Amino acid sequence: EEEEDEEEEDEDPDVDEAQRMYLHATALVAGFSFTLGGDDDEDDDDEEDGGEEEEEEEQGEGVSTQAMVPFWDMLNHVEPAAASVRLNHDETTGMLQMVAVRAVARGHEVFNTYGKLGDAELLRRYGFVMRRNPHGGGAEVGVRELMAAA
């Protein structure tokens, strides 16, 4: 029993700092990264059958990549039809472009879209809900879940 107490006292501060840094980096990637490529650009409602997707992945196409995209996460979400910009990821060159899909007047806000998602999915993935969501509103979070997340 005394040996266990001595081991706890001998904790390495460098290990603690490395663990803290790892958890911080993981939280940043989880909170601010985006999936590029794969089927993430396609609407789930438009999928026909899984056969084509499996074949593409075997050939190396349709593979997704997690990426930190500066500026993109600062844009507010709107319904897909109202978005001002979209991301274009060229897998062959690795180039990522933010492309305007409609004119934006000088001084007006630029909007992106996370897709046709209900409030429950928006809350789970991105931490917010919409005031009026045509894809399903009313995400409920209990006090216990809220306090556990705080």
mmCIF file of N, CA, C and O in Angstrom, residues 33-114:
data_model
loop_
_atom_site.group_PDB
_atom_site.id
_atom_site.type_symbol
_atom_site.label_atom_id
_atom_site.label_comp_id
_atom_site.label_asym_id
_atom_site.label_seq_id
_atom_site.Cartn_x
_atom_site.Cartn_y
_atom_site.Cartn_z
ATOM 1 N N SER A 33 -12.462 21.093 -36.933
ATOM 2 C CA SER A 33 -12.033 20.497 -38.197
ATOM 3 C C SER A 33 -13.244 20.152 -39.056
ATOM 4 O O SER A 33 -14.366 20.048 -38.562
ATOM 5 N N PHE A 34 -12.986 19.977 -40.325
ATOM 6 C CA PHE A 34 -14.022 19.647 -41.295
ATOM 7 C C PHE A 34 -13.579 18.415 -42.076
ATOM 8 O O PHE A 34 -12.392 18.181 -42.257
ATOM 9 N N THR A 35 -14.559 17.663 -42.557
ATOM 10 C CA THR A 35 -14.270 16.498 -43.379
ATOM 11 C C THR A 35 -14.287 16.926 -44.833
ATOM 12 O O THR A 35 -15.266 17.498 -45.300
ATOM 13 N N LEU A 36 -13.198 16.672 -45.536
ATOM 14 C CA LEU A 36 -13.088 16.996 -46.952
ATOM 15 C C LEU A 36 -13.075 15.700 -47.744
ATOM 16 O O LEU A 36 -12.427 14.740 -47.362
ATOM 17 N N GLY A 37 -13.766 15.713 -48.871
ATOM 18 C CA GLY A 37 -13.778 14.527 -49.717
ATOM 19 C C GLY A 37 -14.753 13.482 -49.235
ATOM 20 O O GLY A 37 -15.614 13.745 -48.403
ATOM 21 N N GLY A 38 -14.628 12.293 -49.753
ATOM 22 C CA GLY A 38 -15.567 11.229 -49.415
ATOM 23 C C GLY A 38 -16.957 11.580 -49.863
ATOM 24 O O GLY A 38 -17.159 12.297 -50.817
ATOM 25 N N ASP A 39 -17.954 11.131 -49.163
ATOM 26 C CA ASP A 39 -19.307 11.514 -49.511
ATOM 27 C C ASP A 39 -19.803 12.671 -48.714
ATOM 28 O O ASP A 39 -20.979 12.933 -48.791
ATOM 29 N N ASP A 40 -18.951 13.304 -47.882
ATOM 30 C CA ASP A 40 -19.439 14.351 -47.008
ATOM 31 C C ASP A 40 -20.021 15.529 -47.775
ATOM 32 O O ASP A 40 -20.843 16.251 -47.261
ATOM 33 N N ASP A 41 -19.607 15.684 -49.044
ATOM 34 C CA ASP A 41 -20.137 16.781 -49.848
ATOM 35 C C ASP A 41 -21.515 16.463 -50.415
ATOM 36 O O ASP A 41 -22.208 17.337 -50.901
ATOM 37 N N GLU A 42 -21.911 15.195 -50.392
ATOM 38 C CA GLU A 42 -23.180 14.766 -50.974
ATOM 39 C C GLU A 42 -24.264 14.774 -49.905
ATOM 40 O O GLU A 42 -24.025 14.512 -48.748
ATOM 41 N N ASP A 43 -25.514 15.019 -50.334
ATOM 42 C CA ASP A 43 -26.642 14.920 -49.415
ATOM 43 C C ASP A 43 -26.937 13.458 -49.158
ATOM 44 O O ASP A 43 -26.990 12.663 -50.081
ATOM 45 N N ASP A 44 -27.184 13.099 -47.894
ATOM 46 C CA ASP A 44 -27.497 11.720 -47.558
ATOM 47 C C ASP A 44 -28.764 11.253 -48.260
ATOM 48 O O ASP A 44 -28.910 10.086 -48.578
ATOM 49 N N ASP A 45 -29.712 12.161 -48.505
ATOM 50 C CA ASP A 45 -30.963 11.786 -49.149
ATOM 51 C C ASP A 45 -30.747 11.356 -50.592
ATOM 52 O O ASP A 45 -31.573 10.670 -51.164
ATOM 53 N N ASP A 46 -29.663 11.773 -51.217
ATOM 54 C CA ASP A 46 -29.421 11.496 -52.628
ATOM 55 C C ASP A 46 -28.665 10.199 -52.866
ATOM 56 O O ASP A 46 -28.442 9.822 -54.007
ATOM 57 N N GLU A 47 -28.255 9.502 -51.790
ATOM 58 C CA GLU A 47 -27.501 8.267 -51.967
ATOM 59 C C GLU A 47 -28.403 7.196 -52.568
ATOM 60 O O GLU A 47 -29.534 7.001 -52.139
ATOM 61 N N GLU A 48 -27.887 6.505 -53.579
ATOM 62 C CA GLU A 48 -28.664 5.442 -54.199
ATOM 63 C C GLU A 48 -28.437 4.155 -53.456
ATOM 64 O O GLU A 48 -29.263 3.722 -52.676
ATOM 65 N N ASP A 49 -27.305 3.465 -53.695
ATOM 66 C CA ASP A 49 -26.974 2.304 -52.884
ATOM 67 C C ASP A 49 -25.510 2.350 -52.536
ATOM 68 O O ASP A 49 -24.745 3.074 -53.146
ATOM 69 N N GLY A 50 -25.116 1.557 -51.548
ATOM 70 C CA GLY A 50 -23.753 1.606 -51.044
ATOM 71 C C GLY A 50 -22.742 0.941 -51.954
ATOM 72 O O GLY A 50 -21.550 1.046 -51.729
ATOM 73 N N GLY A 51 -23.148 0.224 -52.989
ATOM 74 C CA GLY A 51 -22.220 -0.498 -53.848
ATOM 75 C C GLY A 51 -21.183 0.377 -54.510
ATOM 76 O O GLY A 51 -20.004 0.047 -54.535
ATOM 77 N N GLU A 52 -21.595 1.509 -55.058
ATOM 78 C CA GLU A 52 -20.651 2.402 -55.738
ATOM 79 C C GLU A 52 -19.630 2.964 -54.766
ATOM 80 O O GLU A 52 -18.465 3.051 -55.071
ATOM 81 N N GLU A 53 -20.075 3.337 -53.583
ATOM 82 C CA GLU A 53 -19.183 3.936 -52.590
ATOM 83 C C GLU A 53 -18.090 2.945 -52.196
ATOM 84 O O GLU A 53 -16.931 3.301 -52.119
ATOM 85 N N GLU A 54 -18.456 1.698 -51.943
ATOM 86 C CA GLU A 54 -17.458 0.698 -51.558
ATOM 87 C C GLU A 54 -16.436 0.506 -52.668
ATOM 88 O O GLU A 54 -15.246 0.412 -52.412
ATOM 89 N N GLU A 55 -16.885 0.495 -53.914
ATOM 90 C CA GLU A 55 -15.970 0.306 -55.041
ATOM 91 C C GLU A 55 -15.017 1.486 -55.163
ATOM 92 O O GLU A 55 -13.831 1.321 -55.385
ATOM 93 N N GLU A 56 -15.545 2.714 -54.981
ATOM 94 C CA GLU A 56 -14.697 3.907 -55.070
ATOM 95 C C GLU A 56 -13.609 3.879 -54.004
ATOM 96 O O GLU A 56 -12.472 4.197 -54.272
ATOM 97 N N GLU A 57 -13.960 3.512 -52.764
ATOM 98 C CA GLU A 57 -12.978 3.514 -51.693
ATOM 99 C C GLU A 57 -11.892 2.483 -51.947
ATOM 100 O O GLU A 57 -10.737 2.706 -51.621
ATOM 101 N N GLU A 58 -12.245 1.345 -52.553
ATOM 102 C CA GLU A 58 -11.235 0.343 -52.864
ATOM 103 C C GLU A 58 -10.229 0.880 -53.869
ATOM 104 O O GLU A 58 -9.070 0.543 -53.850
ATOM 105 N N GLN A 59 -10.684 1.778 -54.759
ATOM 106 C CA GLN A 59 -9.801 2.338 -55.773
ATOM 107 C C GLN A 59 -9.072 3.577 -55.272
ATOM 108 O O GLN A 59 -8.327 4.194 -55.997
ATOM 109 N N GLY A 60 -9.339 3.980 -54.031
ATOM 110 C CA GLY A 60 -8.650 5.136 -53.466
ATOM 111 C C GLY A 60 -9.378 6.442 -53.693
ATOM 112 O O GLY A 60 -8.946 7.481 -53.255
ATOM 113 N N GLU A 61 -10.521 6.421 -54.379
ATOM 114 C CA GLU A 61 -11.296 7.636 -54.587
ATOM 115 C C GLU A 61 -12.331 7.737 -53.487
ATOM 116 O O GLU A 61 -12.709 6.764 -52.876
ATOM 117 N N GLY A 62 -12.812 8.933 -53.237
ATOM 118 C CA GLY A 62 -13.836 9.127 -52.243
ATOM 119 C C GLY A 62 -13.332 9.009 -50.811
ATOM 120 O O GLY A 62 -14.114 8.877 -49.892
ATOM 121 N N VAL A 63 -12.026 9.047 -50.624
ATOM 122 C CA VAL A 63 -11.453 8.968 -49.288
ATOM 123 C C VAL A 63 -11.561 10.342 -48.644
ATOM 124 O O VAL A 63 -11.297 11.353 -49.268
ATOM 125 N N SER A 64 -11.951 10.378 -47.369
ATOM 126 C CA SER A 64 -12.107 11.659 -46.704
ATOM 127 C C SER A 64 -10.868 12.008 -45.890
ATOM 128 O O SER A 64 -10.086 11.145 -45.513
ATOM 129 N N THR A 65 -10.714 13.317 -45.642
ATOM 130 C CA THR A 65 -9.596 13.853 -44.884
ATOM 131 C C THR A 65 -10.131 14.859 -43.886
ATOM 132 O O THR A 65 -10.974 15.681 -44.228
ATOM 133 N N GLN A 66 -9.665 14.805 -42.648
ATOM 134 C CA GLN A 66 -10.005 15.822 -41.663
ATOM 135 C C GLN A 66 -9.041 16.983 -41.846
ATOM 136 O O GLN A 66 -7.834 16.767 -41.996
ATOM 137 N N ALA A 67 -9.559 18.206 -41.844
ATOM 138 C CA ALA A 67 -8.710 19.368 -42.060
ATOM 139 C C ALA A 67 -9.166 20.534 -41.196
ATOM 140 O O ALA A 67 -10.355 20.735 -40.976
ATOM 141 N N MET A 68 -8.190 21.278 -40.709
ATOM 142 C CA MET A 68 -8.457 22.543 -40.037
ATOM 143 C C MET A 68 -8.492 23.597 -41.149
ATOM 144 O O MET A 68 -7.547 23.697 -41.924
ATOM 145 N N VAL A 69 -9.594 24.341 -41.231
ATOM 146 C CA VAL A 69 -9.779 25.293 -42.324
ATOM 147 C C VAL A 69 -9.941 26.695 -41.727
ATOM 148 O O VAL A 69 -11.034 27.054 -41.297
ATOM 149 N N PRO A 70 -8.836 27.464 -41.689
ATOM 150 C CA PRO A 70 -8.937 28.810 -41.125
ATOM 151 C C PRO A 70 -9.999 29.631 -41.846
ATOM 152 O O PRO A 70 -10.199 29.493 -43.046
ATOM 153 N N PHE A 71 -10.689 30.459 -41.109
ATOM 154 C CA PHE A 71 -11.734 31.356 -41.582
ATOM 155 C C PHE A 71 -13.066 30.639 -41.788
ATOM 156 O O PHE A 71 -14.107 31.171 -41.468
ATOM 157 N N TRP A 72 -13.061 29.419 -42.320
ATOM 158 C CA TRP A 72 -14.308 28.719 -42.638
ATOM 159 C C TRP A 72 -15.184 28.562 -41.406
ATOM 160 O O TRP A 72 -16.402 28.722 -41.478
ATOM 161 N N ASP A 73 -14.587 28.256 -40.253
ATOM 162 C CA ASP A 73 -15.385 28.029 -39.058
ATOM 163 C C ASP A 73 -15.898 29.325 -38.433
ATOM 164 O O ASP A 73 -16.679 29.291 -37.494
ATOM 165 N N MET A 74 -15.505 30.483 -38.981
ATOM 166 C CA MET A 74 -16.017 31.762 -38.483
ATOM 167 C C MET A 74 -17.315 32.156 -39.175
ATOM 168 O O MET A 74 -17.994 33.071 -38.734
ATOM 169 N N LEU A 75 -17.673 31.464 -40.254
ATOM 170 C CA LEU A 75 -18.896 31.793 -40.984
ATOM 171 C C LEU A 75 -20.107 31.166 -40.302
ATOM 172 O O LEU A 75 -20.037 30.061 -39.789
ATOM 173 N N ASN A 76 -21.223 31.867 -40.335
ATOM 174 C CA ASN A 76 -22.450 31.348 -39.759
ATOM 175 C C ASN A 76 -23.164 30.438 -40.746
ATOM 176 O O ASN A 76 -23.094 30.620 -41.961
ATOM 177 N N HIS A 77 -23.902 29.479 -40.190
ATOM 178 C CA HIS A 77 -24.644 28.484 -40.955
ATOM 179 C C HIS A 77 -26.006 29.035 -41.380
ATOM 180 O O HIS A 77 -26.670 29.721 -40.612
ATOM 181 N N VAL A 78 -26.392 28.713 -42.609
ATOM 182 C CA VAL A 78 -27.746 28.985 -43.098
ATOM 183 C C VAL A 78 -28.224 27.763 -43.872
ATOM 184 O O VAL A 78 -27.451 26.852 -44.175
ATOM 185 N N GLU A 79 -29.487 27.785 -44.220
ATOM 186 C CA GLU A 79 -30.088 26.757 -45.063
ATOM 187 C C GLU A 79 -29.242 26.622 -46.343
ATOM 188 O O GLU A 79 -28.773 27.627 -46.876
ATOM 189 N N PRO A 80 -29.011 25.415 -46.845
ATOM 190 C CA PRO A 80 -28.132 25.240 -48.011
ATOM 191 C C PRO A 80 -28.443 26.160 -49.197
ATOM 192 O O PRO A 80 -27.530 26.686 -49.822
ATOM 193 N N ALA A 81 -29.706 26.403 -49.470
ATOM 194 C CA ALA A 81 -30.069 27.248 -50.615
ATOM 195 C C ALA A 81 -29.666 28.708 -50.416
ATOM 196 O O ALA A 81 -29.558 29.460 -51.392
ATOM 197 N N ALA A 82 -29.413 29.129 -49.181
ATOM 198 C CA ALA A 82 -29.079 30.526 -48.897
ATOM 199 C C ALA A 82 -27.583 30.751 -48.686
ATOM 200 O O ALA A 82 -27.158 31.878 -48.447
ATOM 201 N N ALA A 83 -26.781 29.711 -48.779
ATOM 202 C CA ALA A 83 -25.338 29.846 -48.536
ATOM 203 C C ALA A 83 -24.685 30.749 -49.571
ATOM 204 O O ALA A 83 -25.066 30.764 -50.736
ATOM 205 N N SER A 84 -23.680 31.496 -49.139
ATOM 206 C CA SER A 84 -22.945 32.407 -50.018
ATOM 207 C C SER A 84 -21.731 31.736 -50.649
ATOM 208 O O SER A 84 -21.283 32.149 -51.712
ATOM 209 N N VAL A 85 -21.151 30.754 -49.944
ATOM 210 C CA VAL A 85 -19.917 30.122 -50.389
ATOM 211 C C VAL A 85 -19.983 28.613 -50.185
ATOM 212 O O VAL A 85 -20.829 28.104 -49.448
ATOM 213 N N ARG A 86 -19.071 27.933 -50.836
ATOM 214 C CA ARG A 86 -18.881 26.499 -50.612
ATOM 215 C C ARG A 86 -17.393 26.227 -50.684
ATOM 216 O O ARG A 86 -16.622 27.014 -51.238
ATOM 217 N N LEU A 87 -16.983 25.110 -50.113
ATOM 218 C CA LEU A 87 -15.589 24.702 -50.220
ATOM 219 C C LEU A 87 -15.438 23.784 -51.419
ATOM 220 O O LEU A 87 -16.286 22.935 -51.676
ATOM 221 N N ASN A 88 -14.352 23.975 -52.152
ATOM 222 C CA ASN A 88 -14.016 23.085 -53.254
ATOM 223 C C ASN A 88 -12.658 22.473 -52.929
ATOM 224 O O ASN A 88 -11.665 23.179 -52.837
ATOM 225 N N HIS A 89 -12.646 21.145 -52.741
ATOM 226 C CA HIS A 89 -11.406 20.444 -52.399
ATOM 227 C C HIS A 89 -10.988 19.598 -53.583
ATOM 228 O O HIS A 89 -11.693 18.680 -53.979
ATOM 229 N N ASP A 90 -9.843 19.925 -54.177
ATOM 230 C CA ASP A 90 -9.289 19.145 -55.278
ATOM 231 C C ASP A 90 -8.337 18.117 -54.689
ATOM 232 O O ASP A 90 -7.237 18.448 -54.238
ATOM 233 N N GLU A 91 -8.775 16.851 -54.677
ATOM 234 C CA GLU A 91 -7.977 15.799 -54.048
ATOM 235 C C GLU A 91 -6.655 15.558 -54.769
ATOM 236 O O GLU A 91 -5.683 15.151 -54.147
ATOM 237 N N THR A 92 -6.609 15.807 -56.070
ATOM 238 C CA THR A 92 -5.363 15.532 -56.804
ATOM 239 C C THR A 92 -4.277 16.544 -56.486
ATOM 240 O O THR A 92 -3.109 16.190 -56.395
ATOM 241 N N THR A 93 -4.644 17.818 -56.297
ATOM 242 C CA THR A 93 -3.642 18.846 -55.996
ATOM 243 C C THR A 93 -3.562 19.158 -54.506
ATOM 244 O O THR A 93 -2.620 19.811 -54.068
ATOM 245 N N GLY A 94 -4.590 18.729 -53.756
ATOM 246 C CA GLY A 94 -4.638 19.054 -52.333
ATOM 247 C C GLY A 94 -5.083 20.483 -52.083
ATOM 248 O O GLY A 94 -5.042 20.967 -50.971
ATOM 249 N N MET A 95 -5.529 21.182 -53.133
ATOM 250 C CA MET A 95 -5.921 22.583 -53.011
ATOM 251 C C MET A 95 -7.339 22.685 -52.459
ATOM 252 O O MET A 95 -8.224 21.923 -52.820
ATOM 253 N N LEU A 96 -7.531 23.635 -51.565
ATOM 254 C CA LEU A 96 -8.832 23.915 -50.983
ATOM 255 C C LEU A 96 -9.189 25.357 -51.316
ATOM 256 O O LEU A 96 -8.409 26.262 -51.049
ATOM 257 N N GLN A 97 -10.343 25.545 -51.921
ATOM 258 C CA GLN A 97 -10.777 26.885 -52.306
ATOM 259 C C GLN A 97 -12.136 27.186 -51.696
ATOM 260 O O GLN A 97 -12.997 26.308 -51.631
ATOM 261 N N MET A 98 -12.334 28.423 -51.254
ATOM 262 C CA MET A 98 -13.644 28.885 -50.850
ATOM 263 C C MET A 98 -14.210 29.625 -52.054
ATOM 264 O O MET A 98 -13.631 30.614 -52.514
ATOM 265 N N VAL A 99 -15.313 29.123 -52.593
ATOM 266 C CA VAL A 99 -15.868 29.630 -53.834
ATOM 267 C C VAL A 99 -17.211 30.312 -53.557
ATOM 268 O O VAL A 99 -18.092 29.719 -52.923
ATOM 269 N N ALA A 100 -17.361 31.554 -54.043
ATOM 270 C CA ALA A 100 -18.639 32.251 -53.903
ATOM 271 C C ALA A 100 -19.656 31.618 -54.846
ATOM 272 O O ALA A 100 -19.362 31.388 -56.018
ATOM 273 N N VAL A 101 -20.829 31.307 -54.326
ATOM 274 C CA VAL A 101 -21.893 30.728 -55.156
ATOM 275 C C VAL A 101 -22.983 31.743 -55.444
ATOM 276 O O VAL A 101 -23.920 31.448 -56.181
ATOM 277 N N ARG A 102 -22.851 32.925 -54.874
ATOM 278 C CA ARG A 102 -23.761 34.037 -55.168
ATOM 279 C C ARG A 102 -23.051 35.334 -54.813
ATOM 280 O O ARG A 102 -22.091 35.323 -54.056
ATOM 281 N N ALA A 103 -23.532 36.401 -55.370
ATOM 282 C CA ALA A 103 -22.927 37.711 -55.103
ATOM 283 C C ALA A 103 -23.161 38.099 -53.638
ATOM 284 O O ALA A 103 -24.240 37.851 -53.091
ATOM 285 N N VAL A 104 -22.149 38.682 -53.038
ATOM 286 C CA VAL A 104 -22.254 39.172 -51.664
ATOM 287 C C VAL A 104 -21.860 40.645 -51.704
ATOM 288 O O VAL A 104 -20.740 40.980 -52.091
ATOM 289 N N ALA A 105 -22.780 41.498 -51.307
ATOM 290 C CA ALA A 105 -22.512 42.933 -51.315
ATOM 291 C C ALA A 105 -21.457 43.271 -50.264
ATOM 292 O O ALA A 105 -21.390 42.647 -49.209
ATOM 293 N N ARG A 106 -20.642 44.256 -50.613
ATOM 294 C CA ARG A 106 -19.590 44.707 -49.701
ATOM 295 C C ARG A 106 -20.196 45.048 -48.341
ATOM 296 O O ARG A 106 -21.209 45.724 -48.249
ATOM 297 N N GLY A 107 -19.572 44.543 -47.282
ATOM 298 C CA GLY A 107 -20.035 44.815 -45.928
ATOM 299 C C GLY A 107 -21.105 43.861 -45.426
ATOM 300 O O GLY A 107 -21.476 43.930 -44.260
ATOM 301 N N HIS A 108 -21.610 42.972 -46.283
ATOM 302 C CA HIS A 108 -22.621 42.010 -45.853
ATOM 303 C C HIS A 108 -21.966 40.708 -45.403
ATOM 304 O O HIS A 108 -20.862 40.375 -45.821
ATOM 305 N N GLU A 109 -22.677 39.981 -44.566
ATOM 306 C CA GLU A 109 -22.152 38.734 -44.014
ATOM 307 C C GLU A 109 -22.099 37.634 -45.076
ATOM 308 O O GLU A 109 -22.975 37.515 -45.916
ATOM 309 N N VAL A 110 -21.042 36.840 -45.018
ATOM 310 C CA VAL A 110 -20.869 35.668 -45.885
ATOM 311 C C VAL A 110 -21.300 34.455 -45.063
ATOM 312 O O VAL A 110 -20.876 34.294 -43.921
ATOM 313 N N PHE A 111 -22.161 33.613 -45.656
ATOM 314 C CA PHE A 111 -22.681 32.444 -44.948
ATOM 315 C C PHE A 111 -22.223 31.160 -45.618
ATOM 316 O O PHE A 111 -22.107 31.088 -46.837
ATOM 317 N N ASN A 112 -22.012 30.130 -44.784
ATOM 318 C CA ASN A 112 -21.798 28.789 -45.305
ATOM 319 C C ASN A 112 -22.964 27.923 -44.854
ATOM 320 O O ASN A 112 -23.893 28.409 -44.221
ATOM 321 N N THR A 113 -22.932 26.646 -45.181
ATOM 322 C CA THR A 113 -23.960 25.729 -44.714
ATOM 323 C C THR A 113 -23.313 24.432 -44.266
ATOM 324 O O THR A 113 -22.312 24.002 -44.841
ATOM 325 N N TYR A 114 -23.859 23.861 -43.221
ATOM 326 C CA TYR A 114 -23.408 22.549 -42.753
ATOM 327 C C TYR A 114 -24.289 21.461 -43.340
ATOM 328 O O TYR A 114 -24.123 20.296 -43.026
#
